[in-house]
mmCIF file of C-alpha atoms and ligand atoms in Angstrom:
data_model
loop_
_atom_site.group_PDB
_atom_site.id
_atom_site.type_symbol
_atom_site.label_atom_id
_atom_site.label_comp_id
_atom_site.label_asym_id
_atom_site.label_seq_id
_atom_site.Cartn_x
_atom_site.Cartn_y
_atom_site.Cartn_z
ATOM 1 C CA MET A 1 196.380 90.911 61.259
ATOM 2 C CA LYS A 2 196.287 93.778 63.742
ATOM 3 C CA ALA A 3 197.066 92.919 67.363
ATOM 4 C CA VAL A 4 198.213 94.641 70.524
ATOM 5 C CA VAL A 5 201.561 93.095 71.373
ATOM 6 C CA TYR A 6 203.496 93.383 74.633
ATOM 7 C CA ASN A 7 206.989 94.792 74.220
ATOM 8 C CA LYS A 8 208.829 95.292 77.472
ATOM 9 C CA LYS A 9 211.291 97.704 75.878
ATOM 10 C CA ALA A 10 208.614 100.000 74.467
ATOM 11 C CA TYR A 11 208.196 103.225 76.441
ATOM 12 C CA PRO A 12 206.073 104.562 78.012
ATOM 13 C CA GLU A 13 203.405 102.117 76.813
ATOM 14 C CA LYS A 14 204.374 98.487 76.596
ATOM 15 C CA LEU A 15 201.329 97.466 74.571
ATOM 16 C CA ILE A 16 201.928 98.241 70.922
ATOM 17 C CA TYR A 17 199.295 98.146 68.192
ATOM 18 C CA SER A 18 201.119 96.146 65.503
ATOM 19 C CA ASP A 19 200.877 93.950 62.416
ATOM 20 C CA VAL A 20 201.520 90.280 63.198
ATOM 21 C CA ASP A 21 200.993 86.999 61.378
ATOM 22 C CA LYS A 22 197.421 85.761 61.405
ATOM 23 C CA PRO A 23 197.405 82.506 63.425
ATOM 24 C CA VAL A 24 196.736 79.208 61.649
ATOM 25 C CA PRO A 25 194.554 76.690 63.517
ATOM 26 C CA LYS A 26 195.971 73.236 64.229
ATOM 27 C CA ASP A 27 193.817 70.171 63.534
ATOM 28 C CA ASN A 28 192.218 70.420 66.991
ATOM 29 C CA GLU A 29 191.731 74.191 66.986
ATOM 30 C CA ILE A 30 189.337 76.776 65.649
ATOM 31 C CA LEU A 31 190.296 80.166 64.278
ATOM 32 C CA ILE A 32 188.101 82.883 65.782
ATOM 33 C CA LYS A 33 187.554 86.315 64.272
ATOM 34 C CA ILE A 34 187.270 88.351 67.447
ATOM 35 C CA LYS A 35 184.496 90.909 67.798
ATOM 36 C CA ALA A 36 184.977 91.962 71.418
ATOM 37 C CA VAL A 37 187.301 91.266 74.329
ATOM 38 C CA SER A 38 186.877 92.442 77.905
ATOM 39 C CA LEU A 39 189.841 93.176 80.146
ATOM 40 C CA ASN A 40 190.275 91.768 83.640
ATOM 41 C CA ALA A 41 192.525 92.368 86.619
ATOM 42 C CA ALA A 42 194.285 89.175 85.443
ATOM 43 C CA ASP A 43 195.509 91.084 82.376
ATOM 44 C CA TYR A 44 197.071 94.064 84.089
ATOM 45 C CA ARG A 45 198.309 92.112 87.112
ATOM 46 C CA SER A 46 200.022 89.522 84.877
ATOM 47 C CA MET A 47 201.626 92.358 82.919
ATOM 48 C CA LYS A 48 202.756 94.092 86.112
ATOM 49 C CA ILE A 49 204.517 91.017 87.494
ATOM 50 C CA GLY A 50 205.969 90.007 84.114
ATOM 51 C CA LEU A 51 203.753 86.966 83.488
ATOM 52 C CA ILE A 52 203.507 87.472 79.747
ATOM 53 C CA PRO A 53 201.341 85.158 77.596
ATOM 54 C CA ARG A 54 203.275 83.108 75.075
ATOM 55 C CA ARG A 55 201.712 85.017 72.177
ATOM 56 C CA LYS A 56 202.604 88.283 73.984
ATOM 57 C CA ILE A 57 198.982 89.317 73.464
ATOM 58 C CA PHE A 58 196.743 89.897 76.511
ATOM 59 C CA GLY A 59 192.957 89.555 76.628
ATOM 60 C CA ALA A 60 191.198 86.372 77.746
ATOM 61 C CA ASP A 61 187.464 86.999 77.640
ATOM 62 C CA ILE A 62 186.468 86.984 74.008
ATOM 63 C CA SER A 63 183.478 86.751 71.742
ATOM 64 C CA GLY A 64 183.551 86.369 67.990
ATOM 65 C CA CYS A 65 182.822 84.180 64.961
ATOM 66 C CA VAL A 66 184.470 80.949 63.935
ATOM 67 C CA GLU A 67 186.448 81.722 60.773
ATOM 68 C CA SER A 68 187.756 78.213 60.116
ATOM 69 C CA ALA A 69 188.095 74.904 61.939
ATOM 70 C CA GLY A 70 190.862 72.266 62.065
ATOM 71 C CA LYS A 71 190.026 68.849 60.649
ATOM 72 C CA ASN A 72 189.403 67.257 64.091
ATOM 73 C CA ILE A 73 186.861 69.861 65.147
ATOM 74 C CA THR A 74 183.380 68.434 65.557
ATOM 75 C CA GLN A 75 181.332 71.013 67.470
ATOM 76 C CA PHE A 76 181.894 74.232 65.531
ATOM 77 C CA LYS A 77 181.820 75.346 61.916
ATOM 78 C CA PRO A 78 182.671 78.620 60.174
ATOM 79 C CA GLY A 79 180.154 81.349 60.994
ATOM 80 C CA ASP A 80 179.267 80.032 64.475
ATOM 81 C CA GLU A 81 179.184 82.744 67.135
ATOM 82 C CA VAL A 82 181.226 81.842 70.205
ATOM 83 C CA MET A 83 182.438 83.191 73.535
ATOM 84 C CA GLY A 84 184.968 81.975 76.088
ATOM 85 C CA ASP A 85 187.850 82.513 78.470
ATOM 86 C CA LEU A 86 191.288 81.979 76.930
ATOM 87 C CA ALA A 87 193.281 82.513 80.143
ATOM 88 C CA SER A 88 194.182 78.818 80.283
ATOM 89 C CA PHE A 89 194.934 78.754 76.552
ATOM 90 C CA GLY A 90 197.543 81.486 76.196
ATOM 91 C CA PHE A 91 195.284 84.603 76.169
ATOM 92 C CA GLY A 92 195.583 86.327 72.734
ATOM 93 C CA GLY A 93 192.252 88.193 72.734
ATOM 94 C CA CYS A 94 193.516 91.715 71.962
ATOM 95 C CA ALA A 95 193.812 90.882 68.277
ATOM 96 C CA GLU A 96 191.724 90.450 65.158
ATOM 97 C CA TYR A 97 192.048 86.653 65.260
ATOM 98 C CA VAL A 98 192.950 83.962 67.777
ATOM 99 C CA THR A 99 193.174 80.183 67.694
ATOM 100 C CA ALA A 100 191.790 78.038 70.507
ATOM 101 C CA PRO A 101 190.801 74.432 71.200
ATOM 102 C CA GLU A 102 187.063 73.917 70.966
ATOM 103 C CA ARG A 103 186.773 73.245 74.714
ATOM 104 C CA ALA A 104 187.771 76.879 75.344
ATOM 105 C CA VAL A 105 184.525 78.297 73.966
ATOM 106 C CA ILE A 106 180.759 77.802 73.901
ATOM 107 C CA PHE A 107 178.086 79.008 71.500
ATOM 108 C CA LYS A 108 177.170 82.617 72.183
ATOM 109 C CA PRO A 109 173.436 82.887 72.924
ATOM 110 C CA SER A 110 171.944 84.552 69.852
ATOM 111 C CA LYS A 111 170.034 87.200 71.800
ATOM 112 C CA ILE A 112 173.081 88.682 73.505
ATOM 113 C CA SER A 113 175.499 91.047 71.793
ATOM 114 C CA PHE A 114 179.196 90.331 71.249
ATOM 115 C CA ASP A 115 180.029 93.057 73.779
ATOM 116 C CA GLU A 116 177.780 91.529 76.411
ATOM 117 C CA ALA A 117 179.149 88.057 75.738
ATOM 118 C CA ALA A 118 182.741 89.231 76.203
ATOM 119 C CA THR A 119 181.967 90.589 79.676
ATOM 120 C CA LEU A 120 180.869 87.245 81.072
ATOM 121 C CA PRO A 121 183.526 84.547 81.120
ATOM 122 C CA MET A 122 185.969 85.435 83.886
ATOM 123 C CA ALA A 123 184.075 88.017 85.922
ATOM 124 C CA ALA A 124 180.630 86.425 86.052
ATOM 125 C CA LEU A 125 181.990 82.916 86.418
ATOM 126 C CA THR A 126 184.157 83.988 89.358
ATOM 127 C CA ALA A 127 181.138 85.594 91.018
ATOM 128 C CA LEU A 128 179.057 82.453 90.455
ATOM 129 C CA GLN A 129 181.658 80.011 91.750
ATOM 130 C CA ALA A 130 182.398 82.234 94.771
ATOM 131 C CA LEU A 131 178.725 82.510 95.781
ATOM 132 C CA ARG A 132 177.482 79.052 94.889
ATOM 133 C CA ASP A 133 180.440 76.682 95.216
ATOM 134 C CA LYS A 134 182.592 78.284 97.929
ATOM 135 C CA GLY A 135 179.904 80.337 99.635
ATOM 136 C CA ASN A 136 177.073 77.770 99.585
ATOM 137 C CA ILE A 137 174.581 80.588 99.007
ATOM 138 C CA GLN A 138 171.030 79.793 100.159
ATOM 139 C CA LYS A 139 167.693 81.541 99.733
ATOM 140 C CA GLY A 140 167.138 84.064 102.514
ATOM 141 C CA HIS A 141 170.823 84.458 103.361
ATOM 142 C CA LYS A 142 172.141 87.858 104.336
ATOM 143 C CA VAL A 143 175.016 88.463 101.913
ATOM 144 C CA LEU A 144 177.676 91.180 102.133
ATOM 145 C CA ILE A 145 179.588 91.993 98.937
ATOM 146 C CA VAL A 146 182.632 94.131 99.595
ATOM 147 C CA GLY A 147 183.573 95.686 96.259
ATOM 148 C CA CYS A 148 180.218 95.380 94.496
ATOM 149 C CA ALA A 149 180.884 97.896 91.708
ATOM 150 C CA GLY A 150 183.591 96.341 89.509
ATOM 151 C CA GLY A 151 183.524 93.549 86.943
ATOM 152 C CA VAL A 152 183.141 90.679 89.415
ATOM 153 C CA GLY A 153 181.163 92.738 91.946
ATOM 154 C CA THR A 154 178.350 93.857 89.623
ATOM 155 C CA PHE A 155 177.752 90.241 88.595
ATOM 156 C CA ALA A 156 178.053 89.002 92.204
ATOM 157 C CA LEU A 157 175.428 91.485 93.349
ATOM 158 C CA GLN A 158 172.960 90.442 90.657
ATOM 159 C CA LEU A 159 173.625 86.722 91.112
ATOM 160 C CA ALA A 160 173.131 87.018 94.880
ATOM 161 C CA LYS A 161 169.709 88.582 94.174
ATOM 162 C CA TYR A 162 169.000 85.808 91.650
ATOM 163 C CA TYR A 163 169.517 83.350 94.537
ATOM 164 C CA ASP A 164 166.888 85.274 96.507
ATOM 165 C CA THR A 165 169.077 86.667 99.241
ATOM 166 C CA GLU A 166 169.247 89.989 101.067
ATOM 167 C CA VAL A 167 172.247 91.804 99.665
ATOM 168 C CA THR A 168 174.372 94.556 101.170
ATOM 169 C CA GLY A 169 176.954 96.019 98.798
ATOM 170 C CA VAL A 170 180.036 98.060 99.667
ATOM 171 C CA CYS A 171 181.323 100.613 97.133
ATOM 172 C CA SER A 172 182.304 104.283 96.895
ATOM 173 C CA SER A 173 179.807 107.170 96.663
ATOM 174 C CA LYS A 174 179.785 107.311 92.863
ATOM 175 C CA ASN A 175 178.524 103.739 92.612
ATOM 176 C CA VAL A 176 175.869 103.745 95.341
ATOM 177 C CA GLN A 177 172.943 104.499 93.021
ATOM 178 C CA GLN A 178 174.044 101.941 90.441
ATOM 179 C CA SER A 179 174.320 99.241 93.136
ATOM 180 C CA LYS A 180 170.777 99.992 94.267
ATOM 181 C CA THR A 181 169.562 99.853 90.671
ATOM 182 C CA LEU A 182 171.211 96.443 90.270
ATOM 183 C CA GLY A 183 169.180 95.198 93.226
ATOM 184 C CA ALA A 184 171.201 95.782 96.386
ATOM 185 C CA ASP A 185 168.902 95.975 99.405
ATOM 186 C CA PHE A 186 171.439 98.061 101.322
ATOM 187 C CA VAL A 187 174.533 99.900 100.148
ATOM 188 C CA ILE A 188 177.426 100.996 102.353
ATOM 189 C CA ASP A 189 179.529 103.853 100.997
ATOM 190 C CA TYR A 190 183.030 102.947 102.153
ATOM 191 C CA THR A 191 184.169 106.566 101.936
ATOM 192 C CA THR A 192 181.846 107.511 104.830
ATOM 193 C CA GLU A 193 181.122 104.261 106.654
ATOM 194 C CA ASP A 194 183.122 101.217 107.758
ATOM 195 C CA PHE A 195 181.045 98.063 107.218
ATOM 196 C CA SER A 196 182.788 96.330 110.104
ATOM 197 C CA LYS A 197 181.702 98.964 112.651
ATOM 198 C CA SER A 198 178.048 97.995 112.306
ATOM 199 C CA ASP A 199 176.479 95.286 114.498
ATOM 200 C CA LYS A 200 174.934 93.580 111.480
ATOM 201 C CA SER A 201 176.149 90.069 110.710
ATOM 202 C CA TYR A 202 175.971 88.053 107.522
ATOM 203 C CA ASN A 203 175.641 84.424 106.436
ATOM 204 C CA LEU A 204 177.979 84.963 103.487
ATOM 205 C CA ILE A 205 180.589 87.621 102.799
ATOM 206 C CA LEU A 206 182.426 88.044 99.505
ATOM 207 C CA GLY A 207 185.635 90.080 99.708
ATOM 208 C CA ILE A 208 186.133 91.225 96.134
ATOM 209 C CA ASN A 209 187.957 94.544 96.359
ATOM 210 C CA GLY A 210 189.748 96.712 98.862
ATOM 211 C CA ASN A 211 192.038 95.807 101.732
ATOM 212 C CA TYR A 212 190.358 95.128 105.050
ATOM 213 C CA PRO A 213 191.601 93.274 108.174
ATOM 214 C CA LEU A 214 190.556 89.617 108.115
ATOM 215 C CA LEU A 215 189.306 90.066 111.676
ATOM 216 C CA SER A 216 186.850 92.722 110.447
ATOM 217 C CA TYR A 217 185.376 90.185 108.069
ATOM 218 C CA ARG A 218 185.283 87.519 110.753
ATOM 219 C CA LYS A 219 183.552 89.872 113.176
ATOM 220 C CA CYS A 220 180.737 90.390 110.641
ATOM 221 C CA LEU A 221 180.101 86.669 110.157
ATOM 222 C CA ALA A 222 176.978 85.207 111.787
ATOM 223 C CA PRO A 223 177.196 81.693 113.301
ATOM 224 C CA ASN A 224 177.484 78.978 110.578
ATOM 225 C CA SER A 225 178.649 81.410 107.953
ATOM 226 C CA ILE A 226 181.320 81.771 105.292
ATOM 227 C CA TYR A 227 183.713 84.463 104.116
ATOM 228 C CA VAL A 228 185.074 83.976 100.599
ATOM 229 C CA MET A 229 188.107 85.957 99.501
ATOM 230 C CA VAL A 230 187.803 86.679 95.792
ATOM 231 C CA GLY A 231 190.385 89.434 95.312
ATOM 232 C CA GLY A 232 191.384 92.917 96.351
ATOM 233 C CA SER A 233 194.765 94.479 96.875
ATOM 234 C CA LEU A 234 197.751 92.133 96.665
ATOM 235 C CA SER A 235 198.165 92.540 100.420
ATOM 236 C CA GLN A 236 194.538 91.477 100.984
ATOM 237 C CA ILE A 237 194.997 88.425 98.782
ATOM 238 C CA SER A 238 198.227 87.313 100.466
ATOM 239 C CA LYS A 239 196.875 87.899 103.988
ATOM 240 C CA SER A 240 193.771 85.859 103.171
ATOM 241 C CA LEU A 241 195.742 83.012 101.621
ATOM 242 C CA LEU A 242 198.320 82.908 104.446
ATOM 243 C CA PHE A 243 196.134 83.499 107.484
ATOM 244 C CA GLY A 244 192.531 82.892 106.384
ATOM 245 C CA TRP A 245 192.659 79.221 107.378
ATOM 246 C CA LEU A 246 193.904 80.153 110.869
ATOM 247 C CA LEU A 247 190.751 82.203 111.436
ATOM 248 C CA SER A 248 188.554 79.490 109.960
ATOM 249 C CA PHE A 249 187.442 77.781 113.145
ATOM 250 C CA GLY A 250 184.183 77.146 114.945
ATOM 251 C CA SER A 251 181.176 77.695 112.747
ATOM 252 C CA LYS A 252 182.743 80.625 110.848
ATOM 253 C CA LYS A 253 184.634 79.543 107.735
ATOM 254 C CA MET A 254 187.137 81.684 105.838
ATOM 255 C CA ARG A 255 187.920 80.528 102.323
ATOM 256 C CA SER A 256 189.251 81.786 99.025
ATOM 257 C CA VAL A 257 188.111 81.048 95.504
ATOM 258 C CA SER A 258 190.204 80.387 92.451
ATOM 259 C CA ALA A 259 187.692 80.378 89.613
ATOM 260 C CA LYS A 260 187.974 77.557 87.060
ATOM 261 C CA PRO A 261 186.738 77.996 83.487
ATOM 262 C CA ASN A 262 183.732 75.725 83.082
ATOM 263 C CA ARG A 263 181.544 75.524 79.992
ATOM 264 C CA GLU A 264 178.407 74.467 81.856
ATOM 265 C CA ASP A 265 178.697 77.436 84.188
ATOM 266 C CA LEU A 266 179.287 79.774 81.266
ATOM 267 C CA GLU A 267 176.241 78.377 79.466
ATOM 268 C CA PHE A 268 174.185 78.903 82.637
ATOM 269 C CA LEU A 269 175.362 82.521 82.868
ATOM 270 C CA GLY A 270 174.666 83.059 79.153
ATOM 271 C CA THR A 271 171.096 81.855 79.712
ATOM 272 C CA LEU A 272 170.655 84.152 82.716
ATOM 273 C CA LEU A 273 171.838 87.061 80.598
ATOM 274 C CA GLU A 274 169.643 86.069 77.678
ATOM 275 C CA ASN A 275 166.639 85.898 80.027
ATOM 276 C CA GLY A 276 167.352 89.271 81.587
ATOM 277 C CA LYS A 277 168.193 87.839 85.027
ATOM 278 C CA ILE A 278 171.614 89.499 84.971
ATOM 279 C CA LYS A 279 172.958 92.307 82.825
ATOM 280 C CA PRO A 280 176.508 93.408 82.259
ATOM 281 C CA ILE A 281 177.515 96.931 83.188
ATOM 282 C CA ILE A 282 179.891 98.228 80.539
ATOM 283 C CA ASP A 283 181.810 101.197 81.864
ATOM 284 C CA ARG A 284 183.848 102.031 78.759
ATOM 285 C CA ARG A 285 184.492 100.764 75.256
ATOM 286 C CA TYR A 286 187.781 101.260 73.423
ATOM 287 C CA PRO A 287 188.911 100.426 69.885
ATOM 288 C CA LEU A 288 191.728 97.878 69.593
ATOM 289 C CA ASP A 289 194.399 100.514 68.924
ATOM 290 C CA LYS A 290 193.568 102.149 72.292
ATOM 291 C CA THR A 291 194.036 98.944 74.328
ATOM 292 C CA SER A 292 196.931 100.504 76.227
ATOM 293 C CA ASP A 293 194.625 103.309 77.442
ATOM 294 C CA ALA A 294 192.025 100.714 78.447
ATOM 295 C CA MET A 295 194.608 98.746 80.414
ATOM 296 C CA ASN A 296 195.748 101.932 82.197
ATOM 297 C CA TYR A 297 192.165 102.717 83.062
ATOM 298 C CA ILE A 298 191.307 99.354 84.607
ATOM 299 C CA SER A 299 194.651 99.161 86.424
ATOM 300 C CA GLN A 300 193.548 102.180 88.502
ATOM 301 C CA GLY A 301 191.027 99.812 90.138
ATOM 302 C CA HIS A 302 187.950 102.025 89.912
ATOM 303 C CA SER A 303 186.217 100.973 86.733
ATOM 304 C CA THR A 304 182.505 100.486 87.156
ATOM 305 C CA GLY A 305 181.617 97.091 85.741
ATOM 306 C CA LYS A 306 183.532 95.986 82.653
ATOM 307 C CA VAL A 307 185.804 97.566 80.067
ATOM 308 C CA VAL A 308 185.384 96.215 76.537
ATOM 309 C CA ILE A 309 187.653 96.456 73.496
ATOM 310 C CA ASN A 310 185.773 96.396 70.182
ATOM 311 C CA ILE A 311 187.502 94.835 67.230
HETATM 312 N N1 NAP B 401 189.719 84.496 92.727
HETATM 313 C C1 NAP B 401 189.555 84.490 91.415
HETATM 314 O O1 NAP B 401 189.467 83.434 90.764
HETATM 315 C C2 NAP B 401 189.443 85.820 90.699
HETATM 316 C C3 NAP B 401 188.964 85.895 89.385
HETATM 317 C C4 NAP B 401 188.799 87.155 88.804
HETATM 318 C C5 NAP B 401 189.158 88.299 89.523
HETATM 319 N N2 NAP B 401 189.680 88.161 90.774
HETATM 320 C C6 NAP B 401 190.062 89.327 91.554
HETATM 321 O O2 NAP B 401 188.878 89.999 91.955
HETATM 322 C C7 NAP B 401 189.160 91.377 92.120
HETATM 323 C C8 NAP B 401 188.109 92.161 91.392
HETATM 324 O O3 NAP B 401 188.228 91.960 90.002
HETATM 325 P P1 NAP B 401 187.395 92.874 89.049
HETATM 326 O O4 NAP B 401 187.643 92.404 87.658
HETATM 327 O O5 NAP B 401 186.006 93.007 89.532
HETATM 328 O O6 NAP B 401 188.142 94.264 89.279
HETATM 329 P P2 NAP B 401 187.686 95.696 88.850
HETATM 330 O O7 NAP B 401 186.542 95.640 87.897
HETATM 331 O O8 NAP B 401 188.909 96.421 88.407
HETATM 332 O O9 NAP B 401 187.196 96.351 90.219
HETATM 333 C C9 NAP B 401 187.036 97.713 90.244
HETATM 334 C C10 NAP B 401 186.096 98.042 91.370
HETATM 335 O O10 NAP B 401 186.753 97.911 92.631
HETATM 336 C C11 NAP B 401 186.096 98.764 93.539
HETATM 337 N N3 NAP B 401 186.947 99.128 94.671
HETATM 338 C C12 NAP B 401 188.168 99.672 94.625
HETATM 339 N N4 NAP B 401 188.624 99.886 95.875
HETATM 340 C C13 NAP B 401 187.656 99.446 96.732
HETATM 341 C C14 NAP B 401 187.517 99.385 98.135
HETATM 342 N N5 NAP B 401 188.485 99.830 98.949
HETATM 343 N N6 NAP B 401 186.400 98.853 98.676
HETATM 344 C C15 NAP B 401 185.410 98.403 97.883
HETATM 345 N N7 NAP B 401 185.471 98.444 96.533
HETATM 346 C C16 NAP B 401 186.576 98.965 95.952
HETATM 347 C C17 NAP B 401 185.807 99.974 92.696
HETATM 348 O O11 NAP B 401 184.648 100.579 93.195
HETATM 349 P P3 NAP B 401 184.724 102.074 93.659
HETATM 350 O O12 NAP B 401 185.191 102.863 92.427
HETATM 351 O O13 NAP B 401 183.345 102.351 94.102
HETATM 352 O O14 NAP B 401 185.777 102.132 94.719
HETATM 353 C C18 NAP B 401 185.606 99.452 91.286
HETATM 354 O O15 NAP B 401 184.270 99.468 90.884
HETATM 355 C C19 NAP B 401 190.580 91.603 91.611
HETATM 356 O O16 NAP B 401 191.439 91.659 92.735
HETATM 357 C C20 NAP B 401 190.872 90.357 90.809
HETATM 358 O O17 NAP B 401 192.235 90.040 90.806
HETATM 359 C C21 NAP B 401 189.820 86.953 91.372
#
């Protein structure tokens, strides 16, 4: 089969479009013919720090069709359309085929396309778990989403509106109109305005992108409110993990989220998408042999929504 394989000695690109053996499913695995895979920060960051998947093939968020099933498989049969996050199962999505245990995937809702399905698993699930589980989002809350224009941010913005909150998004000028179209009540263009200089306070803040002082976030929290660190620059992530708990006192809580793949949550998100409550923003599509270009693009940190590889 064709796959994009990591080779640390290859130069300048380390992701090489190659012929490799088609995987054979074990008794408790399915073989999936991949239709689409979306890239995440987890892909390029793992590559940057040398955390290479055992198959040497990146790509976690996949959609496709079951090609064959091991003899212990009970839920899926050949032809079923599936989607899922393979980050906990060795990645392997930038390829024509991948094997996975059945718990890694769910049925793809029939009304959504393979491209749309591939955008959901990691990005939308992170947004959901950050808002609902860590952020305790409630109807009527004032929510600030810092970094509302990327993969996680575009879903977070729409999910926050789904929960009937007042949403302020922070992004650069080029994404202001899109954020409004996705439902943001207010948009702050970070190239001209610093969100922390305003007197407005929020019940829930999601820090998704950028690198801002933790005290700026804390200053913007209303009484009985929560800041959730989702991501951002490596410096933002380490500062939040090291010092966030120190600033988490009184009625202002500072937390971080580490999203966990969860089939029920993914099914919920699939239903929201199917019912038009959320929609994925697909910035660019690439063919499999241009995966290296796609990875370079998302690693610049300014993609708008998701980047999808079609297979
Ligand atoms: N905690 C978890 O479990 C978890 C799970 C998944 C992802 N993450 C993390 O979440 C972060 C976002 O992931 P992603 O997939 O959404 O990334 P992404 O799609 O690559 O994010 C790109 C977006 O970041 C925005 N951005 C860049 N600099 C910014 C700044 N200074 N202020 C505000 N926005 C800025 C860009 O908007 P502009 O072009 O408008 O600047 C762009 O739209 C990453 O750090 C990732 O590692 C965490």
